[in-house]
mmCIF file of C-alpha atoms and ligand atoms in Angstrom:
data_model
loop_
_atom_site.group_PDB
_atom_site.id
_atom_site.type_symbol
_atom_site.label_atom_id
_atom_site.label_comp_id
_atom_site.label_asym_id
_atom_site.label_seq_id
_atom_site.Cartn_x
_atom_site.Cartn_y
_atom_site.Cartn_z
ATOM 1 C CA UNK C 5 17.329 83.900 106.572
ATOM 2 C CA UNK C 6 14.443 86.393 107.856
ATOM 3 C CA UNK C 7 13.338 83.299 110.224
ATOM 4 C CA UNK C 8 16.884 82.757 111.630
ATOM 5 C CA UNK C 9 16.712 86.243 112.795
ATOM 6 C CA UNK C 10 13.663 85.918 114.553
ATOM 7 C CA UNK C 11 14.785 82.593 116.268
ATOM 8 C CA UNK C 12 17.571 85.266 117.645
ATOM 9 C CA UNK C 13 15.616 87.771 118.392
ATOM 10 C CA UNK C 14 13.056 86.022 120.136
ATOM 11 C CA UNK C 15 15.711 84.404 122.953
ATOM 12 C CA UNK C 16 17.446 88.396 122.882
ATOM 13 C CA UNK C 17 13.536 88.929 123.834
ATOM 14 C CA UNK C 18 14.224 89.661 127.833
ATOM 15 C CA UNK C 19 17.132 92.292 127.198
ATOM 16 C CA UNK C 20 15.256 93.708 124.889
ATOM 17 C CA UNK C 21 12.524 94.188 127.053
ATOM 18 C CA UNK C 22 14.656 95.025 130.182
ATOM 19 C CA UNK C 23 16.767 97.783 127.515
ATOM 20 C CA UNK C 24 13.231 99.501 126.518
ATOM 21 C CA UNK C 25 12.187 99.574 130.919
ATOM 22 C CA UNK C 26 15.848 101.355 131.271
ATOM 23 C CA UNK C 27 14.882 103.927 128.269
ATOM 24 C CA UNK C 28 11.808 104.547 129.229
ATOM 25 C CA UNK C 29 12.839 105.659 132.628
ATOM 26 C CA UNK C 30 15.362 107.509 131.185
ATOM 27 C CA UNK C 31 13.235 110.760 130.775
ATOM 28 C CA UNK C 32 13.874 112.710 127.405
ATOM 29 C CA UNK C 33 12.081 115.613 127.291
ATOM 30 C CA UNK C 34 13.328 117.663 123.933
ATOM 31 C CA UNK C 35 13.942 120.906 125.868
ATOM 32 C CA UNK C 36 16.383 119.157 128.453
ATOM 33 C CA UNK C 37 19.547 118.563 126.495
ATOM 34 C CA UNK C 38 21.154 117.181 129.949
ATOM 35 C CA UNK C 39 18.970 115.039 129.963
ATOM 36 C CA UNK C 40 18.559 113.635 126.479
ATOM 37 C CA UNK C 41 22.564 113.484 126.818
ATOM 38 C CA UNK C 42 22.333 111.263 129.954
ATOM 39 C CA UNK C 43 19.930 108.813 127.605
ATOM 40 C CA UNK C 44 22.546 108.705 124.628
ATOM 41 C CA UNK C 45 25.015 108.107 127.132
ATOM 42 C CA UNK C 46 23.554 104.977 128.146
ATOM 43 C CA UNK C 47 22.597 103.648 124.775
ATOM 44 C CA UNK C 48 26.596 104.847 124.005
ATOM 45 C CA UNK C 49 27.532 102.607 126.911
ATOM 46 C CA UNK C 50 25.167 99.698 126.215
ATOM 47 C CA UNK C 51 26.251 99.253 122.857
ATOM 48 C CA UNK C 52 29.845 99.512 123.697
ATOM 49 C CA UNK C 53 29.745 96.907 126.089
ATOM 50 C CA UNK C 54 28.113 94.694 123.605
ATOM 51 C CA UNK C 55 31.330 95.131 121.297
ATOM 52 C CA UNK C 56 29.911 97.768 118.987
ATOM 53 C CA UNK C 57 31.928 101.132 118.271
ATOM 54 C CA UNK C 58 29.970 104.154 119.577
ATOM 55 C CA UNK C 59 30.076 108.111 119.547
ATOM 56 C CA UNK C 60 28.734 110.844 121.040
ATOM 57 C CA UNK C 61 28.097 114.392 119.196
ATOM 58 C CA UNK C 62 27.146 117.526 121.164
ATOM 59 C CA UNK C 63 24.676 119.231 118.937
ATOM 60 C CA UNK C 64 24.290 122.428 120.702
ATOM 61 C CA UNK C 65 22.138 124.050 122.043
ATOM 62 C CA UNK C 66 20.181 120.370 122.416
ATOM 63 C CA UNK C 67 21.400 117.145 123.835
ATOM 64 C CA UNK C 68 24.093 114.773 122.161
ATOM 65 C CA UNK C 69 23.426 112.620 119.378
ATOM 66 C CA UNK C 70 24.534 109.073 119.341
ATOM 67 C CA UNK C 71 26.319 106.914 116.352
ATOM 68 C CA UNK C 72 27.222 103.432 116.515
ATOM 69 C CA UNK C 73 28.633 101.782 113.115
ATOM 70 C CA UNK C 74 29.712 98.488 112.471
ATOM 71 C CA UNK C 75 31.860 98.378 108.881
ATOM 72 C CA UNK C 76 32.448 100.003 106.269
ATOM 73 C CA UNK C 77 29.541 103.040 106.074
ATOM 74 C CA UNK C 78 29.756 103.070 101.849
ATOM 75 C CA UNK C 79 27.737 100.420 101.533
ATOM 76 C CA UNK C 80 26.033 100.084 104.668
ATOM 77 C CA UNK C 81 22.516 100.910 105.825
ATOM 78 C CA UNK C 82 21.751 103.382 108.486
ATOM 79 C CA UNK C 83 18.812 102.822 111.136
ATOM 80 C CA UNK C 84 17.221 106.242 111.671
ATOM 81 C CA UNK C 85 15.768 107.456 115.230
ATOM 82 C CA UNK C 86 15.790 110.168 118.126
ATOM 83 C CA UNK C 87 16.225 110.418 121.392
ATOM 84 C CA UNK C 88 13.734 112.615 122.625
ATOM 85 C CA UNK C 89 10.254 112.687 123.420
ATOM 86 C CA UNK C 90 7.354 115.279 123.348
ATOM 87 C CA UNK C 91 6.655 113.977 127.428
ATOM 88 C CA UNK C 92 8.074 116.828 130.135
ATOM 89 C CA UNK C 93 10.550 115.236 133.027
ATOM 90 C CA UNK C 94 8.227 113.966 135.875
ATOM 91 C CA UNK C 95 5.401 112.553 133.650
ATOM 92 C CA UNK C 96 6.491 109.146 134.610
ATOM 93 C CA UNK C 97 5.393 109.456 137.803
ATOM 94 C CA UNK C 98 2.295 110.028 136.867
ATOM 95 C CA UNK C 99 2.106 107.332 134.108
ATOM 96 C CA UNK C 100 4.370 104.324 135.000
ATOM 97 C CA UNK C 101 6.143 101.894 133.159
ATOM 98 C CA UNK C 102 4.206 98.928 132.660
ATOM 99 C CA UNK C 103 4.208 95.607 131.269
ATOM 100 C CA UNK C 104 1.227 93.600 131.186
ATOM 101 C CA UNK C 105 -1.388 91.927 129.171
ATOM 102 C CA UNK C 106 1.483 91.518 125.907
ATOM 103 C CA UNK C 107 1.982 95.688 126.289
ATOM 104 C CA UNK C 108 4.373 97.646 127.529
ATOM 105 C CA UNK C 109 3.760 101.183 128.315
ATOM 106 C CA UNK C 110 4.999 104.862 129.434
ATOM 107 C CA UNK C 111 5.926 107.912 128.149
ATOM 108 C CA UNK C 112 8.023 107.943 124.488
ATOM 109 C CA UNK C 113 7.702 103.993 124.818
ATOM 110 C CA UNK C 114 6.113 104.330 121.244
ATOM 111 C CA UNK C 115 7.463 107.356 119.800
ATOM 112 C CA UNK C 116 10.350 106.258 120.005
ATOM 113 C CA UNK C 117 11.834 104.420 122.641
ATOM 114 C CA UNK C 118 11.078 100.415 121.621
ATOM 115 C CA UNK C 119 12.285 101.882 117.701
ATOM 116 C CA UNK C 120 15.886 102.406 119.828
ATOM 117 C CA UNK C 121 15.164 99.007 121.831
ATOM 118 C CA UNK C 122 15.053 97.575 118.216
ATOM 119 C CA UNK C 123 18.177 99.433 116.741
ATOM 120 C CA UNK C 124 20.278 98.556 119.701
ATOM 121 C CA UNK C 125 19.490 94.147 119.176
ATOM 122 C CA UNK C 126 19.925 94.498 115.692
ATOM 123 C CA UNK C 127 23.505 95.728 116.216
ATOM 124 C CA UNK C 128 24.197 93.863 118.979
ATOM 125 C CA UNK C 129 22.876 90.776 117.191
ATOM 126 C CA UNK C 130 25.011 91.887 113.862
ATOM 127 C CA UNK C 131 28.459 91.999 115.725
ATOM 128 C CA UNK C 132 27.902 89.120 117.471
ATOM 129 C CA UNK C 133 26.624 86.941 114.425
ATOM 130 C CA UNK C 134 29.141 88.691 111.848
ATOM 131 C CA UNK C 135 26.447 89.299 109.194
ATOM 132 C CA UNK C 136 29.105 90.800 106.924
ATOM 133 C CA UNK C 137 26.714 93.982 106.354
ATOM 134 C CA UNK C 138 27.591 97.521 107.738
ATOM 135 C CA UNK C 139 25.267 98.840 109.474
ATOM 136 C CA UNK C 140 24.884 102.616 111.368
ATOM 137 C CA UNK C 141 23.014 103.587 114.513
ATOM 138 C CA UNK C 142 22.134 107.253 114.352
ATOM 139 C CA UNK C 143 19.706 108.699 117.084
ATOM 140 C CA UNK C 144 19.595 112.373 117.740
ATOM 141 C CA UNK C 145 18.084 114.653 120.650
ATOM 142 C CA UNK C 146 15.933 117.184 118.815
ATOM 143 C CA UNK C 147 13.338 114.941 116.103
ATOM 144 C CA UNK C 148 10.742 116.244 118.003
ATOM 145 C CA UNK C 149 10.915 119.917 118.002
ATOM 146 C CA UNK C 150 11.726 120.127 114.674
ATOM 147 C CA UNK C 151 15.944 118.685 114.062
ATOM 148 C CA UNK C 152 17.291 121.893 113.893
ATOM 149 C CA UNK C 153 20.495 121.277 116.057
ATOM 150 C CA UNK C 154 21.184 117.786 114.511
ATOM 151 C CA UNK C 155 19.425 118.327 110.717
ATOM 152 C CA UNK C 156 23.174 119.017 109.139
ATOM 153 C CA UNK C 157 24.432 115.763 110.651
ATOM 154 C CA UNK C 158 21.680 113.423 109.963
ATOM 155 C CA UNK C 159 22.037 114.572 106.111
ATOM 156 C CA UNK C 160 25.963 114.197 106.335
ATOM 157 C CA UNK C 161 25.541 110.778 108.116
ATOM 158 C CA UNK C 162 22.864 109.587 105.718
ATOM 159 C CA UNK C 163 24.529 110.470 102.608
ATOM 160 C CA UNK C 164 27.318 108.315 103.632
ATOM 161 C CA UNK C 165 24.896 105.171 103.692
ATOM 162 C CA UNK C 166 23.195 103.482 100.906
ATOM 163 C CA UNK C 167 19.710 103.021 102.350
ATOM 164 C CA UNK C 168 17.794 104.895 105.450
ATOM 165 C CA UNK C 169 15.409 102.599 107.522
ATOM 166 C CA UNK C 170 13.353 104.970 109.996
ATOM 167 C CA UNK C 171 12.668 103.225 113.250
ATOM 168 C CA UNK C 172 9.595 105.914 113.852
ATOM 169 C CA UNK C 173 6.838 104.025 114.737
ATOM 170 C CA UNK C 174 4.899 101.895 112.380
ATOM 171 C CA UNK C 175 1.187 103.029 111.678
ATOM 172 C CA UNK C 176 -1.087 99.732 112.404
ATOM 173 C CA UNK C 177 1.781 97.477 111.575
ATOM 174 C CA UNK C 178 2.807 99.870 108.187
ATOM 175 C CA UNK C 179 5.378 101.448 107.055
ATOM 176 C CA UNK C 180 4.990 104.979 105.852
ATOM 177 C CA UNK C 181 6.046 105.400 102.637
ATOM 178 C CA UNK C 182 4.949 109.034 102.148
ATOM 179 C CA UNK C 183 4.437 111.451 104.834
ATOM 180 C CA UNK C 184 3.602 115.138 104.076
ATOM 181 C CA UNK C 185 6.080 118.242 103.859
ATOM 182 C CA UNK C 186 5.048 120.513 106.653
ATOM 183 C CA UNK C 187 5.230 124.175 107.225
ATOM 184 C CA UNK C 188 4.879 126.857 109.738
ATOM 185 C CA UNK C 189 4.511 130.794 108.465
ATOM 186 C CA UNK C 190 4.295 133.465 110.898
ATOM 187 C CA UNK C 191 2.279 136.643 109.372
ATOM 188 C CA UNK C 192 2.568 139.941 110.888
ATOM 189 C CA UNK C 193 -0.182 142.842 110.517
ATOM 190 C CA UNK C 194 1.063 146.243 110.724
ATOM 191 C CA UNK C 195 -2.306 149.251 111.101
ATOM 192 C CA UNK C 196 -3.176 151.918 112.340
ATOM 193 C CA UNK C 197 -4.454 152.623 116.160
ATOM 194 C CA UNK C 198 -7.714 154.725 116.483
ATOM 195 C CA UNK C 199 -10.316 155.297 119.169
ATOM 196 C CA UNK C 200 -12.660 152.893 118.542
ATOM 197 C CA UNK C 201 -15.615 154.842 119.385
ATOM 198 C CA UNK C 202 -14.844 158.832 118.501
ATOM 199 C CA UNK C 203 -12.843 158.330 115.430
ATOM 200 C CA UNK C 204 -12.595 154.438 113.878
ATOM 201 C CA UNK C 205 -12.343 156.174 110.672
ATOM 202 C CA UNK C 206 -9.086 157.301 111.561
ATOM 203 C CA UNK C 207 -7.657 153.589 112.255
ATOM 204 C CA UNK C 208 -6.418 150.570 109.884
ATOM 205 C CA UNK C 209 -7.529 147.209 111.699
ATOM 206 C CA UNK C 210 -4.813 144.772 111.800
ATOM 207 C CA UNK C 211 -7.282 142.890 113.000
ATOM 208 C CA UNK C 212 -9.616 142.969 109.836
ATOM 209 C CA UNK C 213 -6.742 141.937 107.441
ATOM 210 C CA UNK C 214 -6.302 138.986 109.876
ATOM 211 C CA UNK C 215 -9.003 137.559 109.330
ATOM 212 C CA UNK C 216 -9.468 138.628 105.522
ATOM 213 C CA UNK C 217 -6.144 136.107 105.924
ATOM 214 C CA UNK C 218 -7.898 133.416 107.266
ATOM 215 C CA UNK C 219 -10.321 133.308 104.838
ATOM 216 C CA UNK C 220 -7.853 133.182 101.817
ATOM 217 C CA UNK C 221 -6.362 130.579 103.292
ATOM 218 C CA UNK C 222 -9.933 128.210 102.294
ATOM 219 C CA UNK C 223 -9.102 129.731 98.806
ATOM 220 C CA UNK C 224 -5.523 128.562 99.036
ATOM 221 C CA UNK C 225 -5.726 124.873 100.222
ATOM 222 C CA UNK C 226 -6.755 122.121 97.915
ATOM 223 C CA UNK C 227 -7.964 119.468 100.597
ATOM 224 C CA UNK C 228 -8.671 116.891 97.503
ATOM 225 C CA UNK C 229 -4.646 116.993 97.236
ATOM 226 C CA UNK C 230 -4.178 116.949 100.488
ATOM 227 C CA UNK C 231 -2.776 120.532 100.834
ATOM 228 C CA UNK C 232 -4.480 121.661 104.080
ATOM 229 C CA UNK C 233 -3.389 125.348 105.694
ATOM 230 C CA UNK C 234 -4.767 125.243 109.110
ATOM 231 C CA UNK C 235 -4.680 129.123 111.329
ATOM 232 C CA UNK C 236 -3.212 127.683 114.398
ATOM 233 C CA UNK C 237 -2.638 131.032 116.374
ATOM 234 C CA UNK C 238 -3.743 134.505 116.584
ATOM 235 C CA UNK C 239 -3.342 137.658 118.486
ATOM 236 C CA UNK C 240 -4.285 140.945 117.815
ATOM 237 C CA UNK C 241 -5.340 144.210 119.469
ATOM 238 C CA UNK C 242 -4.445 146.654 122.072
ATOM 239 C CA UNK C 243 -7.849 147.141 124.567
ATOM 240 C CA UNK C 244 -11.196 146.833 124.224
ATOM 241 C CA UNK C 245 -11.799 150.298 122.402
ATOM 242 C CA UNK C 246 -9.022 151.096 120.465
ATOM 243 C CA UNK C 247 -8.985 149.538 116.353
ATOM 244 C CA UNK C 248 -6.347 147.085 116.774
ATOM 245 C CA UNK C 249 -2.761 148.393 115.027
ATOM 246 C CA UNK C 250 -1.069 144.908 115.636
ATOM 247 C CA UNK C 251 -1.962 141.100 114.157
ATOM 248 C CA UNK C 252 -0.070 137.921 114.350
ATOM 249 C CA UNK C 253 -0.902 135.001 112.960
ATOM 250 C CA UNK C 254 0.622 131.788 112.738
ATOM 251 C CA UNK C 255 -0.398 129.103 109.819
ATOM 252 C CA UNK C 256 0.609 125.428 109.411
ATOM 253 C CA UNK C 257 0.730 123.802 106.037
ATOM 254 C CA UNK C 258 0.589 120.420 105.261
ATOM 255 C CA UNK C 259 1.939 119.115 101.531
ATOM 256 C CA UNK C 260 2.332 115.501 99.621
ATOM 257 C CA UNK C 261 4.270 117.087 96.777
ATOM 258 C CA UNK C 262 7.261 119.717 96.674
ATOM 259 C CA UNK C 263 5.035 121.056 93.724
ATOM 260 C CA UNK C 264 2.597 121.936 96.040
ATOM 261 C CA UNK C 265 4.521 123.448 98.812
ATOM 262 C CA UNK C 266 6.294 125.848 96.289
ATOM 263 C CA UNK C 267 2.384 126.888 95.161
ATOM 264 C CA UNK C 268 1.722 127.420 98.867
ATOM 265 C CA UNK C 269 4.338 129.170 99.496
ATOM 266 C CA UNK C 270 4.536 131.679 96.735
ATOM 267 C CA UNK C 271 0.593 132.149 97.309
ATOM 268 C CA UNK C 272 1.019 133.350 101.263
ATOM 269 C CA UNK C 273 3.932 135.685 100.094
ATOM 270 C CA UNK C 274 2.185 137.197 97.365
ATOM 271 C CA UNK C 275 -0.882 138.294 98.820
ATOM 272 C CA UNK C 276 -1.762 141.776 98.829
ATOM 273 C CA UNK C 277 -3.338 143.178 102.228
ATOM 274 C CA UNK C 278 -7.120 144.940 101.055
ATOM 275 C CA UNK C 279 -7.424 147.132 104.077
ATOM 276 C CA UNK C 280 -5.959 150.054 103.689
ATOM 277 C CA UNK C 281 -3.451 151.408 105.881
ATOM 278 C CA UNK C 282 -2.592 147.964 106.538
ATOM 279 C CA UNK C 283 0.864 146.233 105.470
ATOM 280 C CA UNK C 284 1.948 142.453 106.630
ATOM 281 C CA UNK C 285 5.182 140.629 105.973
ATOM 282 C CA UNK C 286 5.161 136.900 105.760
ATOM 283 C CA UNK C 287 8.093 134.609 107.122
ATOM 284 C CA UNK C 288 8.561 131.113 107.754
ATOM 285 C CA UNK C 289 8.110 128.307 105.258
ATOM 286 C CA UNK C 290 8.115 124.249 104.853
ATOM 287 C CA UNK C 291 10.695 123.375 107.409
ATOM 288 C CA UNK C 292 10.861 119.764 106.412
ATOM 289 C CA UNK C 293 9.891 118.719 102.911
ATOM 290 C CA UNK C 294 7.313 115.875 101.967
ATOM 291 C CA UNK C 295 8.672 112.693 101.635
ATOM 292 C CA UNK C 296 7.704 111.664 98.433
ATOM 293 C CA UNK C 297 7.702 107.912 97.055
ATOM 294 C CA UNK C 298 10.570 107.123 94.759
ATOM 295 C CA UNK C 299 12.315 104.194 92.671
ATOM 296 C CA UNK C 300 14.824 103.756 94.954
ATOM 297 C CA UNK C 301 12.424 103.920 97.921
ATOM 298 C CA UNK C 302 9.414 101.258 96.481
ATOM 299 C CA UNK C 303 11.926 98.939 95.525
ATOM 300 C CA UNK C 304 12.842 99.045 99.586
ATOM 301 C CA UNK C 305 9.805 99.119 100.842
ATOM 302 C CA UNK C 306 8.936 95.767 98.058
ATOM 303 C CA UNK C 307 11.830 94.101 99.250
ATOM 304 C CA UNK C 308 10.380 94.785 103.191
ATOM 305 C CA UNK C 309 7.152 93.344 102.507
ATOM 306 C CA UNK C 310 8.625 90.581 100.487
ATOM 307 C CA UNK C 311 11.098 89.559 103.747
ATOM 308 C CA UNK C 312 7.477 90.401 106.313
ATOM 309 C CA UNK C 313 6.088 87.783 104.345
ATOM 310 C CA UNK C 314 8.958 84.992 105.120
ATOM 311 C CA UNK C 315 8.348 86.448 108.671
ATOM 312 C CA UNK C 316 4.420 85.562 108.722
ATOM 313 C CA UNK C 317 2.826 89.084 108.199
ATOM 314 C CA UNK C 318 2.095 91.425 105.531
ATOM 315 C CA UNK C 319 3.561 94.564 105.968
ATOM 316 C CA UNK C 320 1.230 97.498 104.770
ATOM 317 C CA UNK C 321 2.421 100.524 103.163
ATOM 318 C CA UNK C 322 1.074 104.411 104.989
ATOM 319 C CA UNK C 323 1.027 107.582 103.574
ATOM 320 C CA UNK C 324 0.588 109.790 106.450
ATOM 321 C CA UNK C 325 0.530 113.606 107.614
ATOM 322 C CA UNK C 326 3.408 113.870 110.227
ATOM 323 C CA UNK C 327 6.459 114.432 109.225
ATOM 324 C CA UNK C 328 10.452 112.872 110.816
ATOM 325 C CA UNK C 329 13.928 112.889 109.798
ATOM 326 C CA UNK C 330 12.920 110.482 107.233
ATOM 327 C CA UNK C 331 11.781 113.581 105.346
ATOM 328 C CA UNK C 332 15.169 115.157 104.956
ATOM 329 C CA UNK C 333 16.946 111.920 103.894
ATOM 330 C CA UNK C 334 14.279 111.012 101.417
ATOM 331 C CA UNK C 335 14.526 114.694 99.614
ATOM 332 C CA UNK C 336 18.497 114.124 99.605
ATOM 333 C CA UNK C 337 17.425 111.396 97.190
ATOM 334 C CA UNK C 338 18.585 108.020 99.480
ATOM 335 C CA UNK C 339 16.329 105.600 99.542
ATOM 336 C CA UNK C 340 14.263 105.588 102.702
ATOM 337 C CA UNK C 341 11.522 103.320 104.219
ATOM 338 C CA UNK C 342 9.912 105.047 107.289
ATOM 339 C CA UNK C 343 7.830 103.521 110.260
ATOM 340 C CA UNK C 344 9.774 100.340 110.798
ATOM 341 C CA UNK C 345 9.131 100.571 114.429
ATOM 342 C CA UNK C 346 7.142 98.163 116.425
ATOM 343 C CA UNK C 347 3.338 97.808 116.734
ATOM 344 C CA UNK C 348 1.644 99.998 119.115
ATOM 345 C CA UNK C 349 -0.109 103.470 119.648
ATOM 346 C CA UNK C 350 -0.603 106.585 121.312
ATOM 347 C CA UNK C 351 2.052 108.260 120.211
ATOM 348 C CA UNK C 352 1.578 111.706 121.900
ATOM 349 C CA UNK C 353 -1.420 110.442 124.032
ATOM 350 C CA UNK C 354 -1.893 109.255 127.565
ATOM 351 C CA UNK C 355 -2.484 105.507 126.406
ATOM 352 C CA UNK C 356 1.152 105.340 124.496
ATOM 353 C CA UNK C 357 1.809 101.688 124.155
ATOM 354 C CA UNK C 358 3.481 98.906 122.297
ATOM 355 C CA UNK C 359 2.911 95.155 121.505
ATOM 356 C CA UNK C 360 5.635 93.512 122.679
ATOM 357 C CA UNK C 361 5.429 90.431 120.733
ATOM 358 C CA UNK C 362 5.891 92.745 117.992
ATOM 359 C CA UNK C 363 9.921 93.748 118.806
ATOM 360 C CA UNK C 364 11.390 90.697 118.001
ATOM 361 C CA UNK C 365 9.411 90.635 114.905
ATOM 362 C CA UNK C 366 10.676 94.281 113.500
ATOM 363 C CA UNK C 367 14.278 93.722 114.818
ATOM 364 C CA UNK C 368 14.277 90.594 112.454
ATOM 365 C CA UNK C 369 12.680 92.642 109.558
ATOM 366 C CA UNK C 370 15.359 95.384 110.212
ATOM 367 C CA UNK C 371 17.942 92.746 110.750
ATOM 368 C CA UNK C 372 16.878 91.150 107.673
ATOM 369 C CA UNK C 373 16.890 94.358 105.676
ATOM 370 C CA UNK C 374 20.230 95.283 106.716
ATOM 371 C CA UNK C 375 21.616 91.806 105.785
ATOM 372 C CA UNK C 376 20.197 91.832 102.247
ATOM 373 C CA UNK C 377 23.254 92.184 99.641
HETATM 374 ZN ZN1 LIG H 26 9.058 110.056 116.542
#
């Protein structure tokens, strides 16, 4: 079955190559919603023409978000992406497609262009063979900065599905079966301005609790778990002589286990400034909670090695500190495999790349997946 879809997918080889050139080229910045809209478009249009039903969803204030679905969603599987990438408009002038030497490369071609490349053959492939199994195409415009705009209808859309199969990039060939809950708290120090030289006595350094902060934030972690609190930003003072009256900090937190992220959490709210004169209020929190290995989700990801193994490879399992939208779904409780994407790497880096041998390969696993009963 699994080796049927790779005969397929290996003669659907130069449209899928010549569909990841066009999205590549298709710049996506997160920030430019006209833009990310003119790249679901096009996959909207693609995908259409290839006889699957599409449609777009404005997800204000980003771009649109595209679904394609062939069947009945109840007991279909939905392949899991987004549209954007972390690369400004203009940054493929300075670093070209290119396909040579078995790699294609540019900006997002990793993260997560040739995962869309792969969603887009699989359901062309599905219509046109009638493998009886629904299947959904959901890719929105915001992953990257954090799914606010598109968060409510990924979890609607999901929920409607009976499995989630992330098309994030794979780690070395993986699949990423955890990844870590992550956090960002904002912490603002509130003293008391004094002239630094004729009467300190008289101020409340914001600037001392600060970095009291910092230091409870060692006590805090527990890097042998995994939690890690990293002090990512900082400002704080007024001029050179005057005791600061103003602090901001900003702290990112990094989980494996909801347990954990509640401890975190109730630890930075309930600490009590030392300086005195000094208050600070806390705000923020985990914005996307860990995805956490279930039943539902091993017996997947079993079942995906099981099918990489009729398809000649052995398809690792990665626990890993980024977070996706994979997060969300897998918290909802639906089972969810992540990092089904092609082979590759550089996500986020100048040398962004992926094996293109690799795509018919994963759009067979996916293809397989989705075809399982
Ligand atoms: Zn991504």
């Amino acid at each position: 079955m699994s080796t049927r879809w790779l005969a397929t997918f290996e003669s659907d080889l130069p449209r899928i190559i010549a569909d990841l050139e066009a999205l590549v080229r298709l710049e996506s910045p997160s920030d430019d919603a006209q833009r990310v809209s003119q790249l679901a478009a096009w996959v909207h249009d693609r995908l259409r023409e290839r006889g699957v039903s599409a449609e777009l969803f404005p997800c204000p204030p980003r771009g649109d978000a595209m679904l394609a679905s062939i069947g009945d969603r109840e007991r279909g599987s939905l392949l899991l992406g987004h549209l954007d990438t972390v690369w400004p408009a203009g940054t493929l002038a300075e670093q070209p497609w290119r396909l040579a030497a078995g790699r294609a490369s540019g900006p997002g071609v990793f993260d997560m262009k040739a995962g869309i490349a792969v969603g887009m053959a699989v359901l062309a492939a599905i219509v046109r063979e009638t493998c009886a199994s629904p299947v959904s195409l959901l890719l929105v415009p915001d992953e990257e900065v954090g799914s606010q705009a598109s968060r409510a209808m990924t979890l609607r859309v999901a929920s409607a599905h009976r499995q989630v199969l992330v098309l994030e990039p794979s780690l070395d060939g993986a699949a990423k079966v955890a990844r870590k809950g992550c956090g960002v708290f904002q912490v603002r120090f509130r003293g008391r301005a004094a002239h630094a030289g004729l009467e300190p006595e008289r101020g409340a350094s914001a600037l001392g609790e600060l970095s009291r902060f910092v230091s409870f934030l060692d006590t805090l972690a527990a890097p042998a778990q995994g939690t890690t609190l990293t002090a990512t930003l900082a400002r704080a003072g007024s001029a050179a002589n005057v005791v600061p009256e103003a602090a901001e900090l900003c702290v990112d937190a990094r989980v494996w286990s909801r347990a954990e992220a509640d401890r975190v959490t109730a630890g930075l709210r309930g600490y009590q400034a030392a300086v005195a004169g000094v208050s600070l209020a806390v705000e923020g929190g985990f914005d996307r909670p860990p995805l956490e290995p279930t039943a539902a989700s091993e017996a997947l990801y079993a079942l995906a090695h099981r099918l990489g193994q009729e398809l000649g490879f052995e398809l690792g399992a990665a626990r890993v500190g980024g977070a996706s939208d994979g997060n969300f779904v897998a918290a909802a409780g639906i089972a969810t495999l992540d990092g089904l994407g092609p082979r590759g790497g550089g996500a986020h880096a100048r040398d962004e790349h992926v094996l293109v041998a690799d795509l018919p390969v994963r759009a067979a696993l996916v293809a397989a997946l989705v075809c399982e009963p």
